[in-house]
Amino acid sequence: MTRKSINAVSNAATIEKTDVVLIGAGIMSATLGALLRQVQPDWSITIFERLEAAAAESSDPWNNAGTGHSALCELNYTPRNADGSVEITKAIDINERFQVSRQFWSYSVENGVLANPSNFINPIPHVSFTHGPDGVEYLRKRHEALSKHPLFEGMEFIDDAAEFSRRLPLMAKGRDFSDPVALNWTEAGTDIDFGELTKELLAYLGASGADIAFGHEVLNLTKQSDGSWLVKVRNLRSHKVRVINAKFVFVGAGGGALPLLQKSGIKEIRGFGGFPVSGLFLRCTNPGLVAQHEAKVYGQASVGAPPMSVPHLDTRVINGEKGLLFGPYAGWTPKFLKDGKMTDLIKSVKPNNLFSMLGVGVTEMGLVNYLVGELLTSQAGRIGAMEEFIPRADGDDWELIIAGQRVQVIRRKGAGGVLELGTAVVAAEDGTIAGLLGASPGASTCVSAMLDVMKKCFPREFSTWEPKLKEMVPSLGVKLSENQALYREVWDWSTKALQLDSVDSDNTPKPVGIASHA
């Protein structure tokens, strides 16, 4: 044992042993734990969460927009090219990954891992919204590009004011339709409560023997000569220190992942940095207002604003109750977690990522200017911004809530760095430790991301796991966009298993994946 290892255990009476340590009780750790329990039920699993509840940070339902990101409505996944055409490559990739999540959730419902699917997933139309001649033309071309693709069949293009008003009455009241409007409408979108989903997956893990410890903060990660890890943990209530020897560690700690991966000392984290962005939403639970809007409507980011600022008016279903959420409004704090420390950002700056961080500081002045403007925005200003969606918005109907903290990935590029608005799996070469950095689309692609972790970190075991994994995710290893028959099969199965086929709607479009013959 090294001197560093000895220091790590100096405050602990004994070293506990486990096969797997999962850090963070959010959707990523819960998903990875559930997948591992299915394919390797004899492995011991220990989960540590610094907060006193599951999914209390980024996975909390009011801390994220819960869209089930599948690129049906998010316009930042379908950028316009210089020639006016619409690029759909990223949208296809994200939709493919979301289909993987749907399949695993369906298997989990049918096999008792998850309970009533309506607890965490409900059918809600996904809608893209633009206005003005240029915006209308963009949505027309977006519809032309996407609706031809098997994963997006059934998407409608709507530019009629009367139909707009029928489907989106809250957004139509008081609107001047001399400014033309357009919608890309997909009936078969979903609203997902990732908080509830996380809790159910963790309940399954706990019932199957996993040790789940809340109020425990991971202090350090120390590599051993045999490839295992010593995980030093402090009970935040008793202040007692525990040390656990684990064969594999996954860092799914949201904004806290970067500092912990840096402490591990793995070479793969070198050059990575993080830029924290906090979010604010306006929330409405007024039943009269909520009843006038049933859709997730995404607009376009304002000129010069980053993709993370895309405004959206969302119907949310949480604990069986519907509400509305509008935002995001960006804020800024150097904390990496909602209840983190003001020193989080500065402590994350290391010699190996300094130039990455400085490079982003130079190239992302637009983001800096955007954040400054957002910080200076008053409540009246926020309501004013909402009027693009709800012309007669009344501030008395809305309350301001603080969303989860997001730490965007900064990756080394050349001599500097680049800010990436996505997620990144970082795994050690020997597969003994991995972590997830970044934010959106995050939770919606959790199963795909965790399968990537399993494939990278357990290459020998993965081949023996494949039959079971294909039982859970029938499309594993296959691009559904290139196998339409399999797509229709898994779509119909998952729609039925998740009880998403009982939509009571006056609208006629069929679910995505089922072509309309009208």
Short mmCIF file of C-alpha atoms in Angstrom, two decimals:
data_model
loop_
_atom_site.label_atom_id
_atom_site.label_comp_id
_atom_site.label_asym_id
_atom_site.label_seq_id
_atom_site.Cartn_x
_atom_site.Cartn_y
_atom_site.Cartn_z
CA MET A 1 0.00 0.00 0.00
CA THR A 2 1.35 3.45 -0.92
CA ARG A 3 1.84 6.33 1.50
CA LYS A 4 -1.03 8.10 -0.21
CA SER A 5 -3.20 5.06 0.41
CA ILE A 6 -2.21 4.95 4.05
CA ASN A 7 -3.19 8.61 4.46
CA ALA A 8 -6.50 7.86 2.80
CA VAL A 9 -7.41 5.30 5.45
CA SER A 10 -5.86 6.90 8.50
CA ASN A 11 -9.22 8.05 9.83
CA ALA A 12 -11.08 4.83 9.12
CA ALA A 13 -11.17 1.74 11.30
CA THR A 14 -11.57 -0.76 8.46
CA ILE A 15 -11.61 -0.86 4.70
CA GLU A 16 -14.94 -2.04 3.31
CA LYS A 17 -15.05 -3.90 0.02
CA THR A 18 -17.50 -3.67 -2.86
CA ASP A 19 -17.44 -4.44 -6.56
CA VAL A 20 -18.95 -1.17 -7.77
CA VAL A 21 -19.15 2.34 -6.29
CA LEU A 22 -21.57 4.79 -7.88
CA ILE A 23 -21.08 8.41 -6.87
CA GLY A 24 -24.24 10.50 -7.02
CA ALA A 25 -27.86 9.36 -6.70
CA GLY A 26 -29.06 10.88 -9.97
CA ILE A 27 -30.42 9.39 -13.16
CA MET A 28 -27.02 8.33 -14.52
CA SER A 29 -25.88 6.32 -11.49
CA ALA A 30 -29.36 4.85 -11.05
CA THR A 31 -29.44 3.74 -14.70
CA LEU A 32 -25.95 2.24 -14.65
CA GLY A 33 -26.71 0.46 -11.40
CA ALA A 34 -29.94 -1.02 -12.77
CA LEU A 35 -28.22 -2.18 -15.96
CA LEU A 36 -25.37 -3.81 -14.03
CA ARG A 37 -27.78 -5.50 -11.63
CA GLN A 38 -29.56 -7.07 -14.60
CA VAL A 39 -26.46 -8.42 -16.31
CA GLN A 40 -24.30 -9.14 -13.25
CA PRO A 41 -26.63 -9.76 -10.30
CA ASP A 42 -23.85 -11.17 -8.10
CA TRP A 43 -21.87 -7.90 -8.03
CA SER A 44 -22.11 -5.76 -4.90
CA ILE A 45 -23.04 -2.12 -5.51
CA THR A 46 -22.56 0.85 -3.17
CA ILE A 47 -24.02 4.29 -3.91
CA PHE A 48 -22.99 7.53 -2.22
CA GLU A 49 -25.00 10.77 -2.38
CA ARG A 50 -23.96 13.94 -0.55
CA LEU A 51 -27.54 15.22 -0.33
CA GLU A 52 -30.26 13.66 1.80
CA ALA A 53 -32.48 12.59 -1.08
CA ALA A 54 -32.28 10.95 -4.48
CA ALA A 55 -32.39 13.03 -7.66
CA ALA A 56 -32.24 16.27 -5.67
CA GLU A 57 -29.82 18.04 -8.03
CA SER A 58 -29.98 17.93 -11.85
CA SER A 59 -32.49 15.05 -12.03
CA ASP A 60 -35.12 16.84 -9.93
CA PRO A 61 -38.24 17.40 -12.09
CA TRP A 62 -38.35 21.16 -11.55
CA ASN A 63 -34.59 21.44 -12.10
CA ASN A 64 -34.83 20.35 -15.71
CA ALA A 65 -37.29 20.77 -18.55
CA GLY A 66 -38.12 17.05 -18.66
CA THR A 67 -38.67 17.02 -22.40
CA GLY A 68 -37.32 13.59 -23.07
CA HIS A 69 -34.93 15.16 -25.56
CA SER A 70 -35.51 13.30 -28.80
CA ALA A 71 -34.92 16.21 -31.22
CA LEU A 72 -38.59 16.38 -32.14
CA CYS A 73 -38.84 20.02 -31.13
CA GLU A 74 -35.42 21.30 -30.03
CA LEU A 75 -34.29 23.61 -32.81
CA ASN A 76 -30.64 23.76 -31.71
CA TYR A 77 -30.34 20.14 -32.91
CA THR A 78 -31.40 21.11 -36.44
CA PRO A 79 -29.25 24.13 -37.40
CA ARG A 80 -29.67 25.96 -40.66
CA ASN A 81 -26.79 25.61 -43.11
CA ALA A 82 -25.29 28.51 -45.02
CA ASP A 83 -27.29 27.55 -48.12
CA GLY A 84 -30.57 27.64 -46.19
CA SER A 85 -30.96 23.86 -45.90
CA VAL A 86 -31.43 22.24 -42.50
CA GLU A 87 -28.86 19.85 -41.00
CA ILE A 88 -30.54 16.90 -39.27
CA THR A 89 -27.57 14.62 -38.43
CA LYS A 90 -27.51 15.52 -34.72
CA ALA A 91 -31.28 15.24 -34.45
CA ILE A 92 -31.18 11.70 -35.84
CA ASP A 93 -28.41 10.69 -33.42
CA ILE A 94 -30.24 12.06 -30.38
CA ASN A 95 -33.52 10.46 -31.43
CA GLU A 96 -31.73 7.11 -31.86
CA ARG A 97 -30.33 7.42 -28.33
CA PHE A 98 -33.70 8.31 -26.86
CA GLN A 99 -35.22 5.20 -28.45
CA VAL A 100 -32.66 3.16 -26.49
CA SER A 101 -33.92 4.73 -23.26
CA ARG A 102 -37.55 3.99 -24.19
CA GLN A 103 -36.72 0.34 -24.78
CA PHE A 104 -34.95 -0.12 -21.44
CA TRP A 105 -37.77 1.62 -19.57
CA SER A 106 -40.28 -0.62 -21.35
CA TYR A 107 -38.38 -3.75 -20.38
CA SER A 108 -38.12 -2.43 -16.82
CA VAL A 109 -41.88 -1.87 -16.58
CA GLU A 110 -42.65 -5.34 -17.93
CA ASN A 111 -40.16 -6.98 -15.54
CA GLY A 112 -41.01 -5.20 -12.31
CA VAL A 113 -38.00 -2.89 -12.15
CA LEU A 114 -40.29 0.13 -12.63
CA ALA A 115 -43.88 0.53 -11.49
CA ASN A 116 -46.75 2.35 -13.22
CA PRO A 117 -45.15 4.14 -16.20
CA SER A 118 -47.48 7.14 -15.85
CA ASN A 119 -45.58 7.92 -12.63
CA PHE A 120 -42.63 9.07 -14.74
CA ILE A 121 -43.61 9.32 -18.42
CA ASN A 122 -46.69 10.81 -20.07
CA PRO A 123 -47.65 11.65 -23.67
CA ILE A 124 -47.31 15.34 -24.51
CA PRO A 125 -47.01 16.84 -28.02
CA HIS A 126 -43.58 18.22 -28.90
CA VAL A 127 -43.77 21.44 -30.91
CA SER A 128 -41.29 23.75 -32.61
CA PHE A 129 -42.42 27.39 -32.88
CA THR A 130 -41.18 30.30 -34.95
CA HIS A 131 -42.65 33.53 -36.22
CA GLY A 132 -41.82 35.99 -38.96
CA PRO A 133 -41.30 35.11 -42.64
CA ASP A 134 -37.76 33.83 -42.10
CA GLY A 135 -38.79 31.64 -39.16
CA VAL A 136 -41.73 30.19 -41.07
CA GLU A 137 -39.50 29.30 -44.01
CA TYR A 138 -36.97 27.65 -41.66
CA LEU A 139 -39.64 25.43 -40.09
CA ARG A 140 -40.98 24.57 -43.53
CA LYS A 141 -37.55 23.33 -44.60
CA ARG A 142 -36.98 21.61 -41.26
CA HIS A 143 -40.24 19.72 -41.72
CA GLU A 144 -39.31 18.77 -45.26
CA ALA A 145 -35.96 17.38 -44.08
CA LEU A 146 -37.19 15.54 -40.98
CA SER A 147 -40.57 14.20 -42.08
CA LYS A 148 -38.92 12.15 -44.83
CA HIS A 149 -36.87 10.32 -42.22
CA PRO A 150 -38.30 7.14 -40.63
CA LEU A 151 -37.70 8.39 -37.05
CA PHE A 152 -39.67 11.56 -37.68
CA GLU A 153 -42.58 10.37 -39.83
CA GLY A 154 -45.87 11.94 -38.85
CA MET A 155 -44.45 15.38 -38.03
CA GLU A 156 -46.79 18.15 -39.20
CA PHE A 157 -46.08 21.60 -40.55
CA ILE A 158 -48.70 24.17 -39.50
CA ASP A 159 -48.79 27.80 -40.58
CA ASP A 160 -52.52 28.48 -40.34
CA ALA A 161 -53.52 30.96 -37.64
CA ALA A 162 -56.84 29.24 -36.93
CA GLU A 163 -55.20 25.86 -36.44
CA PHE A 164 -52.48 27.46 -34.31
CA SER A 165 -55.21 28.95 -32.10
CA ARG A 166 -57.06 25.65 -31.80
CA ARG A 167 -54.03 23.71 -30.70
CA LEU A 168 -52.28 26.38 -28.60
CA PRO A 169 -55.02 28.64 -27.18
CA LEU A 170 -52.83 30.15 -24.45
CA MET A 171 -50.23 31.20 -27.01
CA ALA A 172 -52.90 32.51 -29.42
CA LYS A 173 -54.75 34.91 -27.10
CA GLY A 174 -53.83 38.47 -27.93
CA ARG A 175 -51.43 37.44 -30.70
CA ASP A 176 -51.08 39.64 -33.78
CA PHE A 177 -51.18 37.11 -36.59
CA SER A 178 -50.07 39.70 -39.13
CA ASP A 179 -46.69 38.41 -37.96
CA PRO A 180 -46.83 34.92 -39.52
CA VAL A 181 -46.35 31.89 -37.30
CA ALA A 182 -45.34 28.28 -37.94
CA LEU A 183 -45.23 25.03 -36.01
CA ASN A 184 -43.62 21.65 -36.43
CA TRP A 185 -46.03 19.46 -34.46
CA THR A 186 -45.31 15.92 -33.27
CA GLU A 187 -48.14 14.27 -31.39
CA ALA A 188 -46.10 11.45 -29.86
CA GLY A 189 -43.71 13.39 -27.67
CA THR A 190 -43.39 12.77 -23.95
CA ASP A 191 -42.95 14.54 -20.63
CA ILE A 192 -40.59 12.73 -18.28
CA ASP A 193 -40.17 13.13 -14.54
CA PHE A 194 -36.56 12.04 -14.23
CA GLY A 195 -36.73 12.53 -10.48
CA GLU A 196 -39.41 9.88 -10.10
CA LEU A 197 -37.68 7.60 -12.59
CA THR A 198 -34.44 7.87 -10.62
CA LYS A 199 -36.16 7.11 -7.32
CA GLU A 200 -37.83 4.01 -8.73
CA LEU A 201 -34.56 2.68 -10.18
CA LEU A 202 -32.80 3.29 -6.86
CA ALA A 203 -35.64 1.59 -4.97
CA TYR A 204 -35.12 -1.44 -7.21
CA LEU A 205 -31.39 -1.39 -6.51
CA GLY A 206 -31.94 -1.07 -2.77
CA ALA A 207 -34.42 -3.95 -2.76
CA SER A 208 -31.92 -6.10 -4.67
CA GLY A 209 -29.18 -5.56 -2.09
CA ALA A 210 -27.37 -2.37 -3.09
CA ASP A 211 -26.07 -0.20 -0.23
CA ILE A 212 -27.35 3.37 -0.74
CA ALA A 213 -25.89 5.98 1.60
CA PHE A 214 -27.35 9.50 1.60
CA GLY A 215 -25.63 12.40 3.34
CA HIS A 216 -22.21 10.99 2.38
CA GLU A 217 -19.63 13.08 0.55
CA VAL A 218 -16.80 11.49 -1.42
CA LEU A 219 -13.56 13.18 -0.41
CA ASN A 220 -10.96 11.38 -2.46
CA LEU A 221 -10.28 8.61 -4.97
CA THR A 222 -6.99 6.73 -4.78
CA LYS A 223 -5.79 4.18 -7.32
CA GLN A 224 -4.26 0.96 -5.94
CA SER A 225 -1.53 -1.20 -7.44
CA ASP A 226 -4.04 -3.95 -8.24
CA GLY A 227 -6.20 -1.54 -10.27
CA SER A 228 -8.88 -1.12 -7.63
CA TRP A 229 -9.80 2.18 -5.98
CA LEU A 230 -9.95 3.43 -2.41
CA VAL A 231 -12.94 5.72 -2.06
CA LYS A 232 -12.74 7.97 0.98
CA VAL A 233 -16.20 9.10 2.14
CA ARG A 234 -17.41 11.29 5.00
CA ASN A 235 -20.80 10.97 6.68
CA LEU A 236 -21.98 14.59 6.76
CA ARG A 237 -24.14 13.97 9.83
CA SER A 238 -21.72 12.07 12.08
CA HIS A 239 -18.53 13.22 10.33
CA LYS A 240 -17.32 9.62 10.45
CA VAL A 241 -15.00 8.67 7.61
CA ARG A 242 -15.45 5.45 5.64
CA VAL A 243 -13.03 3.96 3.12
CA ILE A 244 -14.31 1.55 0.52
CA ASN A 245 -12.21 -0.56 -1.79
CA ALA A 246 -13.97 -0.85 -5.16
CA LYS A 247 -13.08 -2.69 -8.33
CA PHE A 248 -14.95 -0.08 -10.40
CA VAL A 249 -16.03 3.50 -9.74
CA PHE A 250 -18.53 5.58 -11.69
CA VAL A 251 -18.67 9.31 -11.06
CA GLY A 252 -22.22 10.41 -11.86
CA ALA A 253 -22.15 13.44 -9.62
CA GLY A 254 -23.40 16.06 -12.08
CA GLY A 255 -21.47 19.27 -11.57
CA GLY A 256 -19.38 17.51 -8.93
CA ALA A 257 -18.00 14.99 -11.42
CA LEU A 258 -15.15 17.13 -12.77
CA PRO A 259 -13.45 17.81 -9.39
CA LEU A 260 -13.69 14.14 -8.40
CA LEU A 261 -12.27 12.91 -11.70
CA GLN A 262 -9.46 15.43 -11.27
CA LYS A 263 -8.76 14.02 -7.80
CA SER A 264 -8.54 10.53 -9.27
CA GLY A 265 -5.50 11.62 -11.28
CA ILE A 266 -6.44 9.69 -14.43
CA LYS A 267 -4.72 11.04 -17.53
CA GLU A 268 -7.97 11.07 -19.52
CA ILE A 269 -9.35 14.03 -17.54
CA ARG A 270 -6.37 16.25 -18.41
CA GLY A 271 -7.36 19.25 -20.47
CA PHE A 272 -11.01 19.09 -19.42
CA GLY A 273 -12.55 22.07 -17.69
CA GLY A 274 -16.03 23.15 -16.72
CA PHE A 275 -18.06 26.32 -17.09
CA PRO A 276 -20.96 26.57 -14.61
CA VAL A 277 -24.27 28.08 -15.71
CA SER A 278 -27.22 28.31 -13.37
CA GLY A 279 -30.76 28.43 -14.63
CA LEU A 280 -34.02 30.07 -13.68
CA PHE A 281 -37.53 29.12 -14.76
CA LEU A 282 -40.94 30.67 -14.35
CA ARG A 283 -43.48 28.18 -13.03
CA CYS A 284 -47.28 28.30 -13.16
CA THR A 285 -49.57 25.95 -11.24
CA ASN A 286 -52.77 27.98 -11.79
CA PRO A 287 -55.23 25.28 -12.99
CA GLY A 288 -57.14 27.69 -15.21
CA LEU A 289 -54.01 28.71 -17.08
CA VAL A 290 -52.48 25.23 -17.13
CA ALA A 291 -55.64 23.87 -18.79
CA GLN A 292 -55.13 26.19 -21.77
CA HIS A 293 -51.81 24.69 -22.82
CA GLU A 294 -50.84 21.06 -23.33
CA ALA A 295 -47.60 20.82 -25.26
CA LYS A 296 -43.87 21.34 -25.05
CA VAL A 297 -43.18 24.28 -27.33
CA TYR A 298 -39.59 25.19 -28.19
CA GLY A 299 -38.62 28.41 -29.91
CA GLN A 300 -35.39 29.85 -31.25
CA ALA A 301 -32.58 31.41 -29.26
CA SER A 302 -32.29 35.15 -29.81
CA VAL A 303 -29.55 36.41 -32.12
CA GLY A 304 -26.16 36.07 -30.43
CA ALA A 305 -27.47 33.91 -27.58
CA PRO A 306 -26.02 30.42 -27.00
CA PRO A 307 -28.03 27.25 -27.76
CA MET A 308 -28.56 26.63 -24.03
CA SER A 309 -30.83 29.71 -23.97
CA VAL A 310 -33.50 28.27 -26.30
CA PRO A 311 -36.86 29.41 -24.80
CA HIS A 312 -39.59 26.87 -24.22
CA LEU A 313 -43.06 26.67 -22.72
CA ASP A 314 -43.51 23.21 -21.25
CA THR A 315 -46.37 21.24 -19.85
CA ARG A 316 -44.99 19.23 -16.92
CA VAL A 317 -46.63 16.26 -15.19
CA ILE A 318 -45.24 15.80 -11.69
CA ASN A 319 -46.91 13.60 -9.07
CA GLY A 320 -49.91 13.38 -11.37
CA GLU A 321 -50.39 17.15 -11.41
CA LYS A 322 -49.89 19.31 -14.49
CA GLY A 323 -48.02 22.58 -14.40
CA LEU A 324 -46.33 24.97 -16.81
CA LEU A 325 -42.70 25.92 -16.96
CA PHE A 326 -41.16 28.70 -19.06
CA GLY A 327 -37.52 29.54 -19.53
CA PRO A 328 -34.68 29.19 -19.21
CA TYR A 329 -33.29 32.42 -17.91
CA ALA A 330 -29.58 32.04 -17.32
CA GLY A 331 -27.78 33.02 -14.18
CA TRP A 332 -24.21 32.58 -13.11
CA THR A 333 -22.38 31.42 -10.05
CA PRO A 334 -18.94 29.81 -9.69
CA LYS A 335 -20.57 26.89 -7.86
CA PHE A 336 -20.60 23.51 -9.61
CA LEU A 337 -23.62 22.32 -7.62
CA LYS A 338 -26.72 24.09 -6.37
CA ASP A 339 -25.43 23.94 -2.83
CA GLY A 340 -21.77 23.86 -3.83
CA LYS A 341 -18.97 26.22 -2.86
CA MET A 342 -18.06 29.60 -4.33
CA THR A 343 -14.53 28.23 -4.82
CA ASP A 344 -15.63 25.33 -7.07
CA LEU A 345 -14.66 27.00 -10.35
CA ILE A 346 -11.28 28.34 -9.29
CA LYS A 347 -10.32 25.03 -7.67
CA SER A 348 -11.10 23.22 -10.92
CA VAL A 349 -8.43 25.21 -12.78
CA LYS A 350 -5.30 23.04 -13.05
CA PRO A 351 -2.06 23.38 -14.99
CA ASN A 352 -3.31 20.78 -17.49
CA ASN A 353 -6.57 22.64 -18.28
CA LEU A 354 -5.51 26.25 -17.81
CA PHE A 355 -5.11 26.95 -21.52
CA SER A 356 -8.39 25.20 -22.28
CA MET A 357 -10.14 27.50 -19.82
CA LEU A 358 -8.38 30.64 -21.07
CA GLY A 359 -9.10 29.72 -24.68
CA VAL A 360 -12.80 29.51 -24.01
CA GLY A 361 -12.67 32.83 -22.18
CA VAL A 362 -11.44 34.43 -25.40
CA THR A 363 -13.72 32.64 -27.88
CA GLU A 364 -16.99 32.71 -25.93
CA MET A 365 -17.48 36.45 -25.41
CA GLY A 366 -20.99 36.08 -26.82
CA LEU A 367 -21.83 33.74 -23.96
CA VAL A 368 -20.30 36.12 -21.43
CA ASN A 369 -22.31 39.05 -22.80
CA TYR A 370 -25.47 36.95 -22.78
CA LEU A 371 -24.96 35.95 -19.14
CA VAL A 372 -24.32 39.56 -18.09
CA GLY A 373 -27.54 40.61 -19.80
CA GLU A 374 -29.50 37.82 -18.13
CA LEU A 375 -28.14 38.72 -14.70
CA LEU A 376 -29.38 42.28 -15.16
CA THR A 377 -32.87 41.21 -16.22
CA SER A 378 -35.69 42.08 -13.82
CA GLN A 379 -38.86 40.04 -13.20
CA ALA A 380 -40.73 42.45 -15.46
CA GLY A 381 -38.11 41.80 -18.12
CA ARG A 382 -38.56 38.07 -17.78
CA ILE A 383 -42.32 38.38 -18.22
CA GLY A 384 -41.67 40.59 -21.22
CA ALA A 385 -39.54 37.87 -22.79
CA MET A 386 -42.36 35.39 -22.17
CA GLU A 387 -44.75 37.51 -24.23
CA GLU A 388 -43.25 36.08 -27.42
CA PHE A 389 -44.95 32.85 -26.34
CA ILE A 390 -47.83 34.17 -24.23
CA PRO A 391 -48.81 37.65 -25.47
CA ARG A 392 -51.05 38.31 -22.45
CA ALA A 393 -48.66 36.93 -19.85
CA ASP A 394 -49.39 38.17 -16.31
CA GLY A 395 -46.54 38.09 -13.82
CA ASP A 396 -48.96 37.31 -10.99
CA ASP A 397 -49.52 33.85 -12.50
CA TRP A 398 -45.85 32.89 -12.42
CA GLU A 399 -43.22 32.28 -9.75
CA LEU A 400 -39.47 32.29 -10.26
CA ILE A 401 -37.68 29.03 -9.39
CA ILE A 402 -34.00 28.15 -9.43
CA ALA A 403 -33.15 25.24 -11.69
CA GLY A 404 -30.28 22.83 -11.32
CA GLN A 405 -26.70 23.95 -11.87
CA ARG A 406 -25.18 22.94 -15.20
CA VAL A 407 -21.45 22.61 -15.78
CA GLN A 408 -20.75 22.75 -19.50
CA VAL A 409 -17.80 20.77 -20.80
CA ILE A 410 -14.63 22.58 -21.81
CA ARG A 411 -12.39 20.34 -23.90
CA ARG A 412 -8.85 20.97 -25.10
CA LYS A 413 -8.60 21.94 -28.76
CA GLY A 414 -5.22 22.78 -30.20
CA ALA A 415 -3.44 25.20 -27.91
CA GLY A 416 -6.72 26.37 -26.37
CA GLY A 417 -10.13 24.99 -25.59
CA VAL A 418 -13.71 24.78 -26.82
CA LEU A 419 -17.02 24.88 -24.96
CA GLU A 420 -19.19 21.85 -25.74
CA LEU A 421 -22.92 21.95 -25.07
CA GLY A 422 -23.40 18.24 -24.63
CA THR A 423 -22.30 15.27 -22.55
CA ALA A 424 -18.98 13.45 -22.50
CA VAL A 425 -18.07 10.08 -21.02
CA VAL A 426 -14.54 10.09 -19.59
CA ALA A 427 -13.13 6.65 -18.84
CA ALA A 428 -9.70 5.49 -17.70
CA GLU A 429 -7.75 3.38 -20.15
CA ASP A 430 -7.93 0.34 -17.88
CA GLY A 431 -11.71 0.71 -17.42
CA THR A 432 -11.61 0.88 -13.62
CA ILE A 433 -13.18 4.34 -13.38
CA ALA A 434 -15.45 6.47 -15.55
CA GLY A 435 -17.52 9.60 -15.21
CA LEU A 436 -20.01 11.72 -17.11
CA LEU A 437 -19.48 15.42 -17.74
CA GLY A 438 -21.82 18.00 -19.25
CA ALA A 439 -25.54 18.59 -19.51
CA SER A 440 -28.19 18.45 -22.26
CA PRO A 441 -29.39 16.10 -23.70
CA GLY A 442 -28.15 14.24 -20.63
CA ALA A 443 -30.96 12.43 -18.86
CA SER A 444 -32.90 11.60 -22.00
CA THR A 445 -29.99 9.61 -23.38
CA CYS A 446 -28.98 8.08 -20.03
CA VAL A 447 -29.32 4.46 -21.11
CA SER A 448 -27.25 4.93 -24.25
CA ALA A 449 -24.59 6.82 -22.26
CA MET A 450 -24.39 4.12 -19.60
CA LEU A 451 -24.19 1.36 -22.20
CA ASP A 452 -21.22 3.27 -23.61
CA VAL A 453 -19.65 3.24 -20.14
CA MET A 454 -20.21 -0.52 -19.83
CA LYS A 455 -18.71 -1.20 -23.24
CA LYS A 456 -15.64 0.96 -22.56
CA CYS A 457 -15.02 -0.25 -19.02
CA PHE A 458 -15.99 -3.92 -19.25
CA PRO A 459 -14.92 -5.03 -22.74
CA ARG A 460 -14.43 -8.69 -21.73
CA GLU A 461 -17.71 -8.98 -19.86
CA PHE A 462 -19.68 -6.99 -22.43
CA SER A 463 -19.72 -9.78 -24.98
CA THR A 464 -21.21 -12.18 -22.44
CA TRP A 465 -23.75 -9.55 -21.40
CA GLU A 466 -24.96 -8.86 -24.92
CA PRO A 467 -27.77 -11.46 -25.04
CA LYS A 468 -29.30 -10.01 -21.86
CA LEU A 469 -28.70 -6.45 -23.02
CA LYS A 470 -30.45 -7.19 -26.32
CA GLU A 471 -33.38 -8.55 -24.35
CA MET A 472 -33.58 -5.18 -22.59
CA VAL A 473 -32.68 -3.08 -25.65
CA PRO A 474 -33.61 -5.02 -28.81
CA SER A 475 -32.01 -2.45 -31.10
CA LEU A 476 -28.60 -2.69 -29.39
CA GLY A 477 -25.90 -2.35 -32.02
CA VAL A 478 -28.40 -1.46 -34.76
CA LYS A 479 -29.23 1.96 -36.15
CA LEU A 480 -33.02 2.17 -36.14
CA SER A 481 -32.80 4.87 -38.80
CA GLU A 482 -31.41 2.17 -41.10
CA ASN A 483 -33.81 -0.60 -40.06
CA GLN A 484 -37.34 0.69 -40.36
CA ALA A 485 -38.99 -2.68 -39.65
CA LEU A 486 -37.18 -3.04 -36.33
CA TYR A 487 -37.95 0.58 -35.49
CA ARG A 488 -41.68 0.07 -35.97
CA GLU A 489 -41.53 -3.10 -33.91
CA VAL A 490 -39.74 -1.55 -30.92
CA TRP A 491 -41.79 1.64 -31.23
CA ASP A 492 -45.07 -0.25 -31.02
CA TRP A 493 -43.76 -2.38 -28.15
CA SER A 494 -42.44 0.55 -26.10
CA THR A 495 -45.55 2.65 -26.77
CA LYS A 496 -47.73 -0.13 -25.40
CA ALA A 497 -45.47 -1.01 -22.46
CA LEU A 498 -45.17 2.62 -21.37
CA GLN A 499 -48.91 3.14 -21.86
CA LEU A 500 -48.36 6.01 -24.29
CA ASP A 501 -50.97 4.80 -26.77
CA SER A 502 -54.03 6.06 -24.85
CA VAL A 503 -53.81 9.70 -25.92
CA ASP A 504 -57.13 11.53 -25.67
CA SER A 505 -56.79 14.21 -28.33
CA ASP A 506 -58.89 15.91 -30.98
CA ASN A 507 -55.84 16.13 -33.21
CA THR A 508 -55.50 13.60 -35.99
CA PRO A 509 -51.77 13.10 -36.58
CA LYS A 510 -50.49 9.62 -35.82
CA PRO A 511 -47.50 8.96 -33.53
CA VAL A 512 -44.04 9.43 -34.89
CA GLY A 513 -42.95 6.25 -36.60
CA ILE A 514 -46.42 5.60 -38.07
CA ALA A 515 -46.76 7.30 -41.41
CA SER A 516 -49.81 9.49 -42.00
CA HIS A 517 -51.77 8.62 -45.14
CA ALA A 518 -54.01 11.66 -45.00
#
